[in-house]
């Protein structure tokens, strides 16, 4: 499957909200979506982002000390 | 300050803001109404657009609380029902049999009852007596430290006589000695500056419905960065909408402590209240309340058979004023103020027998006037006139 998206998997909705806020503040495109079933059986949300932004996002996540479970390319 | 609801409209004078503030800023009810009408979904559960909207409101509220108290991270704001909930989580979560905890002589039962329960389970408790005006000597706290002392738990401001405790002095000392520090800010949040970093607070228990001007059923515990989740046991376990594949409680903030559906309606109201508070400025509110409090205390002290409790210097107190009329039971005063003058206040022991023992009013208690942001000079003048009349009768 080839897409322009990746998802950031997080421990909880609160973490997703935090990432959404940080990315939006930096003008990056993102959307909270349900976690795709093939990635996790979780009932929560993850942050869908553009693949092309991944490197910048990784830096932001480090700078803001946000804990993420993984970043998965769709 | 105006709430849109004035005492002129209701004909009542509300001086019971230490029990719960009323009226609320106009945006609070509107935000709650909007949540129920337009959002309504369960935050942090489903992932659809309304659920995400609900979650976003809760996250915004976490940020607003974190910013007000100088919290290290919005995710360390744990929501619960009220300050009592937060205090219970901190005390039951951190103390183990054999640990020693130090507290003060003006504590509310929100602290004393959990401590008494823990004491029967083997936790050692020292209650440091306060002076008759409710103040605490931080040096006495230091002298009570033992090798097994783990926590110091203090009320920031008395709910009976308004006395402010010197939390920064105690907090800095606690940090030097490597002890944890819990502060109950139920009576001070929103009127006094509080900074978890500078005041060296590890656990900050707050309520939304008093001087933060939000609705009842909101509050919780802000957890400092020295506390690791494994060191603080949750009071409740259950569904969090996260890590649903596992049947053990999550180990991360805030989910570890927030099982079950949250009071999202209430938190929407709290967010609106915190935004209002930020617009007004807590310095402005404090200054308004203390202007009225100065007049109230001055007026009460001018009545010969009235005793006022707590400090008379405004810098050492909040706008919560305990007093008694000689030879008139507080219950009689309270009833007559309500029925004959439309003045609403709280009488009795205020869930704080320790504080009443400290100020010498146990077991009869006292009358308490507690001023809020929406009180006016006229309210205070009318209250003083009423107390004057009752005091004359009692002479």
Coordinates of C-alpha atoms in Angstrom, one line a residue:
Chain A
X1 CA 0.0 0.0 0.0
X2 CA 1.4 3.3 -1.0
X3 CA 0.2 6.5 0.5
X4 CA 1.4 10.0 1.4
X5 CA 0.6 9.4 5.1
X6 CA 2.2 8.1 8.2
X7 CA 0.7 7.7 11.7
X8 CA 2.2 8.5 15.0
X9 CA 1.1 5.9 17.6
X10 CA 0.8 7.1 21.1
X11 CA -0.2 5.7 24.5
X12 CA -3.3 7.8 25.0
X13 CA -5.6 10.4 23.5
X14 CA -4.0 13.0 25.8
X15 CA -0.6 12.4 24.1
X16 CA -2.2 12.6 20.7
X17 CA -3.8 16.0 21.7
X18 CA -0.4 17.2 22.8
X19 CA 1.3 16.2 19.5
X20 CA -1.6 17.7 17.5
X21 CA -1.1 21.0 19.3
X22 CA 2.7 21.1 18.8
X23 CA 2.5 20.1 15.1
X24 CA -0.3 22.7 14.4
X25 CA 1.7 25.4 16.1
X26 CA 4.6 24.6 13.7
X27 CA 2.3 24.7 10.7
X28 CA 2.4 21.0 10.0
X29 CA -0.5 19.1 8.6
X30 CA -2.0 16.5 11.0
X31 CA -5.3 14.9 11.9
X32 CA -6.4 12.7 14.8
X33 CA -7.8 9.4 13.4
X34 CA -8.7 6.0 14.9
X35 CA -5.7 3.7 15.0
X36 CA -5.7 1.5 11.9
X37 CA -6.6 -2.0 13.0
X38 CA -3.5 -3.6 11.3
X39 CA -1.3 -1.5 13.5
X40 CA -2.9 -2.0 16.9
X41 CA -6.0 -3.4 18.6
X42 CA -6.3 -0.2 20.6
X43 CA -9.6 1.7 20.7
X44 CA -7.9 5.1 20.8
X45 CA -6.7 7.7 18.3
X46 CA -3.4 8.3 16.6
X47 CA -2.0 11.3 14.7
X48 CA -2.0 11.0 10.9
X49 CA 0.8 13.1 9.3
X50 CA 2.4 13.6 6.0
X51 CA 5.3 11.2 5.2
X52 CA 7.4 14.1 3.9
X53 CA 7.2 15.8 7.4
X54 CA 8.5 12.8 9.4
X55 CA 12.0 14.1 10.0
X56 CA 10.8 17.5 11.2
X57 CA 8.2 15.8 13.4
X58 CA 10.8 13.5 15.0
X59 CA 12.9 16.6 16.0
X60 CA 9.8 18.4 17.4
X61 CA 8.8 15.3 19.4
X62 CA 12.3 15.1 20.9
X63 CA 12.4 18.8 21.7
X64 CA 9.1 18.7 23.5
X65 CA 9.8 15.4 25.3
X66 CA 6.7 13.8 24.1
X67 CA 6.5 10.0 24.4
X68 CA 5.4 8.2 21.3
X69 CA 5.0 4.5 20.8
X70 CA 6.1 4.5 17.1
X71 CA 5.8 6.2 13.8
X72 CA 4.3 3.9 11.1
X73 CA 4.4 4.6 7.4
X74 CA 1.1 3.7 5.8
Chain B
X1 CA -16.7 42.6 38.1
X2 CA -20.0 41.4 36.7
X3 CA -21.3 37.9 36.2
X4 CA -24.5 39.0 34.5
X5 CA -26.3 37.8 37.7
X6 CA -26.2 40.5 40.4
X7 CA -27.3 40.3 44.0
X8 CA -29.8 43.1 43.1
X9 CA -31.7 40.6 40.9
X10 CA -31.7 37.8 43.3
X11 CA -32.2 40.0 46.3
X12 CA -29.6 37.8 48.1
X13 CA -26.1 38.4 49.3
X14 CA -24.0 35.4 48.6
X15 CA -21.0 35.2 51.1
X16 CA -20.4 31.5 50.9
X17 CA -17.7 31.5 48.2
X18 CA -15.4 29.3 50.2
X19 CA -18.0 26.5 50.0
X20 CA -18.5 27.1 46.3
X21 CA -18.2 30.3 44.3
X22 CA -21.5 31.8 43.0
X23 CA -22.4 33.2 40.6
X24 CA -20.1 31.8 37.9
X25 CA -18.7 33.9 35.1
X26 CA -21.2 34.0 32.2
X27 CA -19.2 31.8 29.8
X28 CA -19.2 28.8 32.2
X29 CA -22.8 27.7 31.8
X30 CA -22.7 28.5 28.1
X31 CA -19.6 26.3 27.5
X32 CA -21.3 23.4 29.4
X33 CA -24.5 23.9 27.4
X34 CA -22.5 23.9 24.2
X35 CA -20.7 20.7 25.1
X36 CA -24.0 18.9 25.8
X37 CA -25.7 20.2 22.8
X38 CA -23.0 20.2 20.1
X39 CA -20.3 17.8 21.2
X40 CA -21.6 15.3 23.7
X41 CA -19.2 12.4 22.8
X42 CA -16.9 10.5 25.1
X43 CA -13.4 12.0 25.1
X44 CA -10.5 9.6 24.5
X45 CA -12.7 6.7 23.5
X46 CA -14.0 6.4 20.0
X47 CA -11.8 8.5 17.7
X48 CA -14.6 10.0 15.6
X49 CA -14.8 13.8 15.1
X50 CA -17.0 14.5 18.1
X51 CA -14.9 12.3 20.4
X52 CA -11.8 14.1 19.2
X53 CA -13.5 17.5 19.9
X54 CA -14.3 16.4 23.4
X55 CA -10.8 15.2 23.9
X56 CA -9.4 18.4 22.7
X57 CA -11.5 20.4 25.2
X58 CA -10.1 18.3 28.0
X59 CA -6.6 18.7 26.7
X60 CA -7.0 22.5 26.6
X61 CA -8.2 22.4 30.2
X62 CA -5.1 20.4 31.2
X63 CA -3.0 23.1 29.6
X64 CA -4.9 25.9 31.3
X65 CA -4.5 24.2 34.7
X66 CA -0.8 23.5 34.1
X67 CA -0.2 27.1 33.1
X68 CA -2.0 28.5 36.1
X69 CA 0.1 26.4 38.6
X70 CA 3.4 26.3 36.7
X71 CA 3.1 22.5 36.3
X72 CA 5.9 20.7 34.5
X73 CA 3.7 19.1 31.9
X74 CA 0.0 19.3 31.0
X75 CA -0.2 15.5 31.0
X76 CA 0.7 15.5 34.7
X77 CA -2.7 17.2 35.4
X78 CA -4.9 14.4 36.6
X79 CA -8.6 15.2 36.7
X80 CA -11.0 13.9 39.3
X81 CA -14.0 15.1 41.1
X82 CA -12.5 17.8 43.4
X83 CA -9.6 18.5 45.7
X84 CA -10.6 15.8 48.1
X85 CA -10.2 13.3 45.2
X86 CA -6.8 14.7 44.5
X87 CA -5.7 14.6 48.2
X88 CA -6.9 11.0 48.5
X89 CA -5.0 9.9 45.4
X90 CA -1.8 11.5 46.7
X91 CA -2.0 10.3 50.3
X92 CA -3.3 6.7 49.6
X93 CA -1.1 6.5 46.5
X94 CA 2.3 7.4 48.0
X95 CA 2.2 6.5 51.7
X96 CA 3.0 2.9 52.9
X97 CA 2.9 1.4 56.3
X98 CA 6.0 2.6 58.3
X99 CA 6.1 6.0 56.5
X100 CA 5.8 9.2 58.5
X101 CA 3.8 12.2 57.3
X102 CA 3.7 15.7 58.8
X103 CA 0.6 18.0 58.6
X104 CA -0.7 21.1 60.3
X105 CA -3.2 22.1 62.9
X106 CA -5.6 23.9 60.4
X107 CA -6.2 21.0 58.0
X108 CA -9.6 20.3 56.5
X109 CA -11.1 16.8 56.9
X110 CA -10.1 16.2 53.3
X111 CA -6.6 15.7 54.6
X112 CA -7.3 14.6 58.2
X113 CA -9.8 11.7 57.4
X114 CA -7.5 9.9 54.9
X115 CA -4.6 10.4 57.3
X116 CA -6.5 8.9 60.2
X117 CA -7.4 5.9 58.0
X118 CA -3.8 5.5 56.9
X119 CA -2.7 5.8 60.6
X120 CA -4.8 2.7 61.4
X121 CA -2.9 0.9 58.6
X122 CA 0.6 1.7 60.1
X123 CA 1.4 5.2 58.7
X124 CA 2.8 7.6 61.3
X125 CA 1.2 11.0 61.4
X126 CA 2.4 14.2 63.2
X127 CA 0.1 17.2 63.3
X128 CA 2.0 20.4 64.1
X129 CA 0.0 22.8 66.2
X130 CA -0.7 26.2 64.6
X131 CA -0.8 29.6 66.4
X132 CA -4.2 30.9 67.5
X133 CA -4.5 33.0 64.3
X134 CA -4.0 29.8 62.3
X135 CA -0.4 30.4 61.2
X136 CA 2.3 27.8 61.2
X137 CA 5.9 28.1 62.1
X138 CA 7.9 26.3 59.3
X139 CA 10.7 25.7 61.8
X140 CA 8.3 23.4 63.8
X141 CA 7.8 21.4 60.7
X142 CA 11.5 20.9 60.2
X143 CA 11.9 19.8 63.9
X144 CA 9.3 17.1 63.4
X145 CA 11.2 15.4 60.5
X146 CA 12.2 11.8 61.3
X147 CA 14.2 9.2 59.4
X148 CA 11.1 7.7 57.9
X149 CA 9.3 11.0 57.0
X150 CA 8.1 10.8 53.4
X151 CA 5.6 13.6 53.0
X152 CA 4.5 17.0 54.3
X153 CA 0.9 17.8 53.6
X154 CA -0.4 21.3 54.1
X155 CA -3.4 23.5 53.4
X156 CA -2.4 26.6 51.5
X157 CA -5.1 28.7 53.1
X158 CA -7.5 27.9 55.9
X159 CA -11.1 27.4 54.9
X160 CA -12.2 28.6 58.4
X161 CA -10.2 31.8 59.1
X162 CA -8.4 32.5 55.8
X163 CA -4.9 32.2 57.2
X164 CA -2.2 31.7 54.5
X165 CA 0.5 29.1 55.3
X166 CA 4.0 29.8 54.2
X167 CA 4.2 27.0 51.6
X168 CA 7.3 28.2 49.8
X169 CA 9.4 28.1 53.0
X170 CA 8.1 24.6 53.8
X171 CA 8.4 23.4 50.2
X172 CA 12.0 24.5 49.9
X173 CA 12.9 22.9 53.2
X174 CA 11.1 19.7 52.1
X175 CA 13.1 19.6 48.9
X176 CA 16.4 20.1 50.7
X177 CA 15.5 17.1 53.0
X178 CA 14.3 15.1 50.0
X179 CA 10.7 14.8 51.2
X180 CA 7.6 15.0 49.1
X181 CA 5.3 18.0 49.5
X182 CA 1.5 18.0 49.1
X183 CA -0.4 21.3 49.0
X184 CA -4.2 21.6 49.2
X185 CA -5.0 24.7 47.2
X186 CA -8.8 24.4 47.4
X187 CA -9.0 27.9 49.1
X188 CA -6.1 29.6 47.3
X189 CA -6.1 28.6 43.7
X190 CA -7.2 31.6 41.6
X191 CA -6.5 34.2 44.3
X192 CA -2.9 33.6 45.3
X193 CA 0.0 33.0 43.0
X194 CA 1.1 29.4 43.0
X195 CA 4.1 28.0 41.2
X196 CA 4.8 24.3 41.6
X197 CA 8.5 24.8 40.7
X198 CA 9.2 27.8 42.9
X199 CA 7.0 26.5 45.8
X200 CA 8.6 23.1 45.4
X201 CA 5.3 21.3 45.3
X202 CA 5.2 17.6 44.3
X203 CA 1.4 17.1 44.6
X204 CA -1.0 20.0 44.1
X205 CA -4.7 19.1 44.9
X206 CA -7.1 21.6 43.4
X207 CA -10.9 22.0 43.0
X208 CA -12.6 23.7 40.1
X209 CA -15.7 25.0 41.8
X210 CA -14.4 27.5 44.3
X211 CA -12.0 30.3 43.4
X212 CA -11.4 28.9 40.0
X213 CA -15.1 29.7 39.3
X214 CA -15.8 26.4 37.4
X215 CA -18.6 23.9 38.1
X216 CA -18.8 21.4 40.9
X217 CA -17.4 17.9 40.1
X218 CA -14.1 19.2 38.6
X219 CA -10.7 19.2 40.2
X220 CA -7.9 16.8 40.8
X221 CA -4.2 16.5 41.3
X222 CA -1.2 18.0 39.5
X223 CA 1.8 15.7 39.9
X224 CA 5.3 17.1 40.0
X225 CA 8.2 15.8 38.0
X226 CA 9.9 14.1 40.9
X227 CA 7.1 11.6 41.1
X228 CA 7.3 8.5 38.8
X229 CA 4.1 6.8 38.0
X230 CA 5.2 3.5 39.5
X231 CA 5.7 5.3 42.9
X232 CA 2.1 6.5 43.0
X233 CA -0.5 3.8 43.1
X234 CA -3.9 4.7 41.4
X235 CA -7.0 4.9 43.6
X236 CA -9.2 3.5 40.8
X237 CA -8.5 1.2 38.0
X238 CA -10.5 0.6 34.8
X239 CA -11.1 1.7 31.3
X240 CA -9.0 4.5 30.0
X241 CA -9.5 4.2 26.2
X242 CA -5.8 3.4 25.9
X243 CA -3.9 0.1 25.7
X244 CA -7.2 -1.7 25.7
X245 CA -5.6 -5.0 24.7
X246 CA -4.1 -5.2 28.2
X247 CA -6.0 -6.0 31.4
X248 CA -3.5 -4.2 33.6
X249 CA -3.6 -0.5 34.4
X250 CA -1.6 1.8 32.1
X251 CA 1.6 3.1 33.7
X252 CA 1.7 6.5 32.1
X253 CA 0.3 10.0 32.9
X254 CA -2.6 10.9 33.0
X255 CA -4.4 7.7 32.1
X256 CA -3.0 5.7 35.0
X257 CA -5.2 7.8 37.3
X258 CA -8.2 8.6 35.1
X259 CA -10.2 5.5 34.7
X260 CA -13.8 5.7 33.7
X261 CA -15.5 8.4 31.6
X262 CA -14.5 11.9 32.7
X263 CA -16.7 14.8 33.6
X264 CA -16.2 16.4 30.2
X265 CA -19.2 18.7 30.6
X266 CA -17.8 20.0 33.9
X267 CA -14.3 20.4 32.4
X268 CA -15.8 22.4 29.5
X269 CA -17.1 24.8 32.1
X270 CA -13.8 24.8 34.0
X271 CA -12.0 25.7 30.8
X272 CA -14.3 28.7 30.3
X273 CA -13.8 29.7 33.9
X274 CA -10.0 29.5 33.6
X275 CA -10.1 31.6 30.5
X276 CA -12.2 34.2 32.3
X277 CA -9.8 34.1 35.2
X278 CA -6.9 34.7 32.9
X279 CA -8.6 37.7 31.4
X280 CA -9.4 39.2 34.8
X281 CA -6.0 38.4 36.2
X282 CA -5.8 36.7 39.6
X283 CA -4.0 39.8 41.0
X284 CA -7.0 41.9 40.1
X285 CA -9.4 39.4 41.8
X286 CA -7.2 39.2 44.8
X287 CA -7.1 43.0 45.1
X288 CA -10.8 43.4 44.7
X289 CA -11.5 40.7 47.3
X290 CA -9.0 42.2 49.8
X291 CA -10.5 45.7 49.4
X292 CA -13.8 44.2 50.5
X293 CA -12.2 42.0 53.1
X294 CA -10.4 45.0 54.7
X295 CA -13.8 46.8 55.0
X296 CA -15.5 43.7 56.4
X297 CA -12.9 43.0 59.1
X298 CA -12.7 46.7 60.0
X299 CA -16.5 46.8 60.3
X300 CA -16.7 43.6 62.4
X301 CA -13.9 44.7 64.7
X302 CA -15.9 47.9 65.4
X303 CA -18.7 45.9 66.9
X304 CA -17.8 45.4 70.6
X305 CA -19.3 41.9 71.1
X306 CA -17.9 40.4 67.9
X307 CA -14.8 38.3 67.8
X308 CA -12.9 37.9 64.4
X309 CA -10.6 34.9 63.9
X310 CA -7.5 34.7 61.8
X311 CA -4.9 37.4 60.9
X312 CA -5.9 41.1 60.6
X313 CA -3.0 41.9 58.2
X314 CA -4.4 41.4 54.8
X315 CA -1.2 40.1 53.3
X316 CA -1.4 37.0 55.6
X317 CA -5.0 36.0 54.8
X318 CA -7.6 35.3 52.1
X319 CA -11.1 36.9 52.0
X320 CA -12.6 34.1 54.1
X321 CA -13.5 35.5 57.5
X322 CA -14.6 33.5 60.6
X323 CA -16.3 35.4 63.4
X324 CA -18.7 35.0 66.3
X325 CA -21.2 37.2 68.1
X326 CA -20.9 36.7 71.9
X327 CA -23.9 34.9 73.4
X328 CA -25.4 34.0 70.1
X329 CA -25.0 30.5 68.6
X330 CA -23.5 30.5 65.1
X331 CA -26.5 28.4 64.0
X332 CA -28.8 31.2 65.2
X333 CA -26.7 33.8 63.4
X334 CA -26.7 31.9 60.2
X335 CA -30.4 31.2 60.2
X336 CA -31.3 34.8 61.0
X337 CA -28.9 36.2 58.4
X338 CA -30.6 34.0 55.8
X339 CA -34.2 34.4 56.8
X340 CA -34.2 38.1 57.9
X341 CA -31.5 39.6 55.7
X342 CA -31.1 37.3 52.7
X343 CA -27.4 36.9 53.5
X344 CA -26.1 33.4 52.7
X345 CA -23.0 32.2 54.6
X346 CA -21.8 29.0 56.3
X347 CA -21.8 28.3 60.0
X348 CA -20.5 25.5 62.2
X349 CA -17.3 23.5 61.9
X350 CA -16.7 23.8 58.2
X351 CA -15.4 20.2 57.9
X352 CA -12.3 21.3 59.8
X353 CA -12.4 20.4 63.5
X354 CA -8.6 20.8 63.8
X355 CA -8.8 24.4 62.6
X356 CA -11.6 25.2 65.0
X357 CA -9.5 23.7 67.9
X358 CA -6.6 25.9 66.8
X359 CA -8.6 29.1 66.8
X360 CA -10.5 28.1 70.0
X361 CA -14.0 27.7 68.6
X362 CA -14.4 23.9 68.9
X363 CA -17.1 22.5 69.2
X364 CA -19.5 25.3 68.6
X365 CA -17.8 26.6 65.5
X366 CA -18.2 30.1 64.0
X367 CA -19.9 32.1 61.3
X368 CA -18.0 32.4 58.1
X369 CA -18.3 35.1 55.5
X370 CA -16.3 34.2 52.3
X371 CA -16.0 36.9 49.7
X372 CA -15.8 36.2 45.9
X373 CA -15.0 38.1 42.8
X374 CA -18.6 39.1 42.2
X375 CA -19.3 40.6 45.7
X376 CA -19.6 44.4 45.9
X377 CA -19.1 47.0 48.5
X378 CA -22.8 47.2 48.9
X379 CA -22.9 43.5 49.9
X380 CA -20.3 44.1 52.6
X381 CA -22.1 47.2 54.0
X382 CA -25.4 45.3 54.1
X383 CA -23.7 42.3 55.8
X384 CA -22.1 44.6 58.4
X385 CA -25.4 46.3 59.1
X386 CA -27.1 42.9 59.6
X387 CA -24.4 41.6 62.0
X388 CA -24.6 44.9 63.9
X389 CA -28.3 44.5 64.4
X390 CA -27.9 40.9 65.6
X391 CA -25.0 41.8 67.9
X392 CA -27.0 44.6 69.5
X393 CA -29.7 42.2 70.3
X394 CA -27.2 39.7 71.9
X395 CA -25.8 42.4 74.2

